[in-house]
Tab-separated table of C-alpha atoms in Angstrom:
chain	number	residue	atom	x	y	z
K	1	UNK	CA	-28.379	130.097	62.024
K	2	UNK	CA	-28.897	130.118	65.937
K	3	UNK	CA	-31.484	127.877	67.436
K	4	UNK	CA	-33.893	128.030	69.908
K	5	UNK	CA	-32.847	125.164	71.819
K	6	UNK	CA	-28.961	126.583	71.361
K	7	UNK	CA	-30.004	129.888	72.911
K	8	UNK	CA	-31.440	127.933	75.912
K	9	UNK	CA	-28.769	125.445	76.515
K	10	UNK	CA	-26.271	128.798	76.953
K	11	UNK	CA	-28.945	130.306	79.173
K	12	UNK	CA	-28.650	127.339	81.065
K	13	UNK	CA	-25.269	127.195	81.382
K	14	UNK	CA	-24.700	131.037	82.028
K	15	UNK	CA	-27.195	130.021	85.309
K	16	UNK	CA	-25.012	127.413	86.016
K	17	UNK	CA	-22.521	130.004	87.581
K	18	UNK	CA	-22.907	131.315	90.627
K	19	UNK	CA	-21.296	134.421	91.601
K	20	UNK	CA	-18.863	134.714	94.730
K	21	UNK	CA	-17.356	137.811	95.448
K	22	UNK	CA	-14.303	137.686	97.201
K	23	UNK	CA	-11.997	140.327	98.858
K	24	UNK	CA	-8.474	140.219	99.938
K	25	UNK	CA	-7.416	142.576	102.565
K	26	UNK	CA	-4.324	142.856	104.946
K	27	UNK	CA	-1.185	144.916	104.966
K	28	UNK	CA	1.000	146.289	102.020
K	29	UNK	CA	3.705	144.438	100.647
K	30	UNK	CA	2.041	141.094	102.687
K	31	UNK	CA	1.425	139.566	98.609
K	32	UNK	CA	-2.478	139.586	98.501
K	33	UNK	CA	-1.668	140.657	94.831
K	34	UNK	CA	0.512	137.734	94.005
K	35	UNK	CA	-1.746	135.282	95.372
K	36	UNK	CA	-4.485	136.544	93.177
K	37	UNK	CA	-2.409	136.265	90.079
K	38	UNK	CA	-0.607	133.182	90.919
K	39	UNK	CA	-4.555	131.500	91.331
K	40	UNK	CA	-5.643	133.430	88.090
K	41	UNK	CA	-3.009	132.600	85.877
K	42	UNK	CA	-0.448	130.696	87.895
K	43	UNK	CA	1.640	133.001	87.521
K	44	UNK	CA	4.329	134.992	89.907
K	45	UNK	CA	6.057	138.398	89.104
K	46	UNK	CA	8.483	139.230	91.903
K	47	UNK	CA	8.641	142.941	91.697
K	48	UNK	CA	4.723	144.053	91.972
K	49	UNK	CA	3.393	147.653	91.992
K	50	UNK	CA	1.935	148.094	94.954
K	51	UNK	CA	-1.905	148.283	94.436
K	52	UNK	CA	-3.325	151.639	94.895
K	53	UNK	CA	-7.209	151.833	95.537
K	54	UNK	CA	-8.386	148.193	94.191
K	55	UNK	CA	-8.235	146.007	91.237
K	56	UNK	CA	-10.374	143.098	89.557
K	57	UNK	CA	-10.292	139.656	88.933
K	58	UNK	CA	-12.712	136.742	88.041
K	59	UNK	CA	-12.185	133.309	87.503
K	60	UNK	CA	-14.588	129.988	87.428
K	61	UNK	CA	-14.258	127.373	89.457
K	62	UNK	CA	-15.496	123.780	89.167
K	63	UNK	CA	-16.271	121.617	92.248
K	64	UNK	CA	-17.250	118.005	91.323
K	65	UNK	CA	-17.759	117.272	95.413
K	66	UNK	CA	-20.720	118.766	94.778
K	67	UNK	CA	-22.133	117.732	91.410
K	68	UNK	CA	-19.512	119.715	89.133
K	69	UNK	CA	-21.341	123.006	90.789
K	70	UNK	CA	-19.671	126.259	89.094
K	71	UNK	CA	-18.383	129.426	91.041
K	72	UNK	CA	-17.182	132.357	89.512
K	73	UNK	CA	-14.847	134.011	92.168
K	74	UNK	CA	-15.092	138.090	91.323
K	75	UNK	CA	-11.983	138.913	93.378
K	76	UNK	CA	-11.082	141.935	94.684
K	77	UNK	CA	-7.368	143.122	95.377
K	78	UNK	CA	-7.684	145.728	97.858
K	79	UNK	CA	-4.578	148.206	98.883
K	80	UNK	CA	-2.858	148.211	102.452
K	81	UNK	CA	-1.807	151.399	103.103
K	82	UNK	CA	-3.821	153.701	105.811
K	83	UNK	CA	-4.799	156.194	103.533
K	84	UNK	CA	-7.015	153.592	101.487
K	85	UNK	CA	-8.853	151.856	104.324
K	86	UNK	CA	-11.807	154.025	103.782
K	87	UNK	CA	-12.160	153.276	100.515
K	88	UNK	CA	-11.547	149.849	101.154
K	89	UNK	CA	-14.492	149.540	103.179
K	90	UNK	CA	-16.978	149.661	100.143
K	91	UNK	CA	-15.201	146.442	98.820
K	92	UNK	CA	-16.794	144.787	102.069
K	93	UNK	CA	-20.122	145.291	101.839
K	94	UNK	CA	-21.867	142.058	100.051
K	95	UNK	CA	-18.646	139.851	100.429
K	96	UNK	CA	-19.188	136.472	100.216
K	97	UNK	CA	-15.477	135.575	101.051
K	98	UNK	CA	-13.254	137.980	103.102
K	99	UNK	CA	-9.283	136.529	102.779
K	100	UNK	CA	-7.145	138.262	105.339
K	101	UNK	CA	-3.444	138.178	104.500
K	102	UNK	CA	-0.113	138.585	106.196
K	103	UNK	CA	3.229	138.143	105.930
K	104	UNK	CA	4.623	135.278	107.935
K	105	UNK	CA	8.271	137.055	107.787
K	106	UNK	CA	6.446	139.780	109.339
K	107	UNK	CA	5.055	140.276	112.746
K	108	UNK	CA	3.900	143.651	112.339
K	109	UNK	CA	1.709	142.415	109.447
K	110	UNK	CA	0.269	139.718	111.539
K	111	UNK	CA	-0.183	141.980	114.497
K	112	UNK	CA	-2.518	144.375	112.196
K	113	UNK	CA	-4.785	141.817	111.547
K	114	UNK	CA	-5.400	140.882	115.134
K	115	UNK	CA	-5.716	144.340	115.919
K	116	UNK	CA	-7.215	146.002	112.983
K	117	UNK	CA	-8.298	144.633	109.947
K	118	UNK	CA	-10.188	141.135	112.030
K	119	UNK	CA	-12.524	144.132	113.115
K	120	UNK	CA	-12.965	145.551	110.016
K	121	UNK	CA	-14.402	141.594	109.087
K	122	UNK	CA	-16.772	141.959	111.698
K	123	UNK	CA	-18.474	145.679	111.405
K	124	UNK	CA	-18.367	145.594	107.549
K	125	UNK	CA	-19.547	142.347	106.196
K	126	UNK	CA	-22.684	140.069	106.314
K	127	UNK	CA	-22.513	137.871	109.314
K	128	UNK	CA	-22.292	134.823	106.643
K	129	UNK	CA	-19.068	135.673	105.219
K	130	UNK	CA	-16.888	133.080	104.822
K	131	UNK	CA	-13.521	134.348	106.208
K	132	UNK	CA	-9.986	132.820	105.275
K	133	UNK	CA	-6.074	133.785	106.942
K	134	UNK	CA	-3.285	133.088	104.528
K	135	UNK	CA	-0.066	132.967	106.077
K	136	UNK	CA	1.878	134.171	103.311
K	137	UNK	CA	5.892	133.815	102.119
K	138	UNK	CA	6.121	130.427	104.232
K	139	UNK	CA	8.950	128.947	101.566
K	140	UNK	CA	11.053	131.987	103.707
K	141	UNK	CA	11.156	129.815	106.222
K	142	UNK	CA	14.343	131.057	107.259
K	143	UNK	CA	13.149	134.509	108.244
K	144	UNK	CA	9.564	133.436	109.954
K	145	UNK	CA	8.625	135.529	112.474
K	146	UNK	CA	4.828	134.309	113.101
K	147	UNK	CA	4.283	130.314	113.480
K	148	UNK	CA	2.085	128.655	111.429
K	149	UNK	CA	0.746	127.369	115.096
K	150	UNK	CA	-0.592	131.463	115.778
K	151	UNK	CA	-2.229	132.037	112.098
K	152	UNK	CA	-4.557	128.685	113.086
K	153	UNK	CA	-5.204	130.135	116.814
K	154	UNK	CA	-6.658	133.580	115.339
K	155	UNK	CA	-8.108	131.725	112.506
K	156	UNK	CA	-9.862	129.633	114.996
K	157	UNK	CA	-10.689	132.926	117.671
K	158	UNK	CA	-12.802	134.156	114.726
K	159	UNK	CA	-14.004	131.170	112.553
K	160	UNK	CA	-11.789	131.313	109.805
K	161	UNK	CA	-10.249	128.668	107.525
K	162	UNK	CA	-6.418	128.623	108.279
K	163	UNK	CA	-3.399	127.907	104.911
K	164	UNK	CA	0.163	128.403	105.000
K	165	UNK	CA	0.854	129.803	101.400
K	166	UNK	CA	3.494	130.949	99.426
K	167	UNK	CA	2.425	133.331	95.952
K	168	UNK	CA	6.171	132.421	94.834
K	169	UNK	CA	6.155	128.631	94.912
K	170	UNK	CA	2.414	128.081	93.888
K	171	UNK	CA	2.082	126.689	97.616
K	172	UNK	CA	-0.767	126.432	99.412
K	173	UNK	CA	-3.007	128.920	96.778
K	174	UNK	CA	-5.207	126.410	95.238
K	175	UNK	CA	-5.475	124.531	98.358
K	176	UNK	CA	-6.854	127.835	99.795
K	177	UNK	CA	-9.388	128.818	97.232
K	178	UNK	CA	-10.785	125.502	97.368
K	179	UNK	CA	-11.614	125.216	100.619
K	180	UNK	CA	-13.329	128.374	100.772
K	181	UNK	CA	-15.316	127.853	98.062
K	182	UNK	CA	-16.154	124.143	99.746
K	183	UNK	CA	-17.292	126.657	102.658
K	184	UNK	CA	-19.028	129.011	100.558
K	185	UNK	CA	-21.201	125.752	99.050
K	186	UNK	CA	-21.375	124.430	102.239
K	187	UNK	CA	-21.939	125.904	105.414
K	188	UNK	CA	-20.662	122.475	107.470
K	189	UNK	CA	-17.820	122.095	105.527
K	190	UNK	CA	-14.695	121.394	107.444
K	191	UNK	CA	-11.027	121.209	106.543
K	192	UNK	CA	-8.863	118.073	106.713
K	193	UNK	CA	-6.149	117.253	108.894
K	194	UNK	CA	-3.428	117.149	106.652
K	195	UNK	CA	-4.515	120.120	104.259
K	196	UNK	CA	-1.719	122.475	105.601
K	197	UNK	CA	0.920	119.942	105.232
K	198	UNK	CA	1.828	120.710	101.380
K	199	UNK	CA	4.422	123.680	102.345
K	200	UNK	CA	5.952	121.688	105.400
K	201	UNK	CA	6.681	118.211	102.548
K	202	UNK	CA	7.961	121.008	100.172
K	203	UNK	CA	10.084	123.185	102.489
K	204	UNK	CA	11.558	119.910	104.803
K	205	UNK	CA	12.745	118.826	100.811
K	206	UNK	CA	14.387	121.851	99.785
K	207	UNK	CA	15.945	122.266	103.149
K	208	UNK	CA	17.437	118.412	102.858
K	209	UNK	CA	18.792	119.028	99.717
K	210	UNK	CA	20.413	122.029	101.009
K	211	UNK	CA	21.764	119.810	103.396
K	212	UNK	CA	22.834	117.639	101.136
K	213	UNK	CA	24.721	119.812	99.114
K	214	UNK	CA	26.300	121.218	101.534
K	215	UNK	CA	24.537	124.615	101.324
K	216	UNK	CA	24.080	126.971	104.077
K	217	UNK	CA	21.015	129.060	104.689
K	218	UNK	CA	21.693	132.753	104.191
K	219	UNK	CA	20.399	134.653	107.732
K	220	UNK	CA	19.375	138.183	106.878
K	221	UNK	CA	20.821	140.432	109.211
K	222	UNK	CA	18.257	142.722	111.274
K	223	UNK	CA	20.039	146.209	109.716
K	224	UNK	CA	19.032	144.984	106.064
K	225	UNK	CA	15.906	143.204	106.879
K	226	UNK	CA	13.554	146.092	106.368
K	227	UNK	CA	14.904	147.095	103.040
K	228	UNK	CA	14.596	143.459	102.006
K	229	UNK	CA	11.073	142.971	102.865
K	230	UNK	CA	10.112	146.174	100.810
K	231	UNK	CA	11.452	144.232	97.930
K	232	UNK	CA	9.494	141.366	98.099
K	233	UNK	CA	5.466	141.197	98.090
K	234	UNK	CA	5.095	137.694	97.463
């Protein structure tokens, strides 16, 4: 038998949860689709399918900064390629969080969002939107093309929160997320200093024990670079 007072309580707590929809947008192959499923299920699949059109995600999120408040991030994987950006415009409208994504092994992908998809922030979604830059693959440290130093100058040109991440490692995701969500609470909300130093303690380990080992770092030659990069989407 279901009570009254049972009914409430899960009326209650479905109330609880408030609703966030957030977008991802950026270049193909720059691994806005491995971030998603590495913060949905912490989990990382190196050989994605490149997302055609959109796809779908929710998850809920507790903050206890602010009273154990619920969010339920509806998240929205949006596709890359120029013959979706129409499309992709309808996944704009009523965005609480825009997340704009690029490939730090890739200066073309950076480039796009200073040139392109920034804009697309600005004439498509409410002038509240909360607006993130992930500077994606940043365990290839190796192969970085765009400092972490010019994702935090754009990300400060247009308001944004700034986070080196990397879909492969679990760096930087949660991190991410978090404060975006801290942003999307509150307005006033500002980042810490040292929130963008998990990669750099991560990466300056790995590369010591390299050292240590007496392993060398593998440069990728320019010639097979391309084909590489189409490989990898994380």
């Amino acid at each position: 038998m279901i009570y009254k007072k049972d009914i409430m309580e899960e009326e209650e707590e479905e109330e609880e949860e408030e609703v966030c929809k957030i977008v991802l947008i950026g270049e193909a192959g720059v691994g806005k689709t491995c971030i998603i499923s590495r913060f949905i299920n912490n989990t990382y699949r190196e050989n994605n399918i490149t997302t055609t059109g959109a796809s779908y995600a929710s998850k809920v999120v507790t903050f206890p900064e602010y009273g154990n408040r619920k969010i339920n991030f509806e998240i929205w994987d949006t596709a890359g390629q120029e013959k979706f950006r129409s499309i992709n415009q309808l996944f704009y409208k009523e965005a609480s969080i825009c997340i704009l994504v690029y490939d730090m092994t890739r200066e073309s992908t950076f480039n796009a969002l200073q040139d392109y998809w920034c804009q697309q922030i600005l004439d498509n979604t409410p002038k509240n939107t909360v607006v993130g830059i992930a500077g994606n693959k940043c365990d290839l440290i190796e192969n970085e093309k765009v400092s972490e130093e010019k994702g935090k100058n754009l990300a400060n040109e247009i308001n944004a929160i700034y986070e080196s991440t990397s879909a492969a490692k679990g760096i930087g995701v949660e991190s991410l997320f978090h404060n975006l969500g801290c942003k999307f609470i509150d307005p006033n909300f500002k980042v810490g200093e040292n929130s963008n130093n998990e990669y750099k303690t991560q990466i300056n380990k790995e590369t010591n024990q390299n050292k240590n080992n007496n392993k060398s770092i593998r440069l990728v030659h320019k010639k097979n670079s391309d084909k590489q990069k189409k490989k990898k989407c994380c």
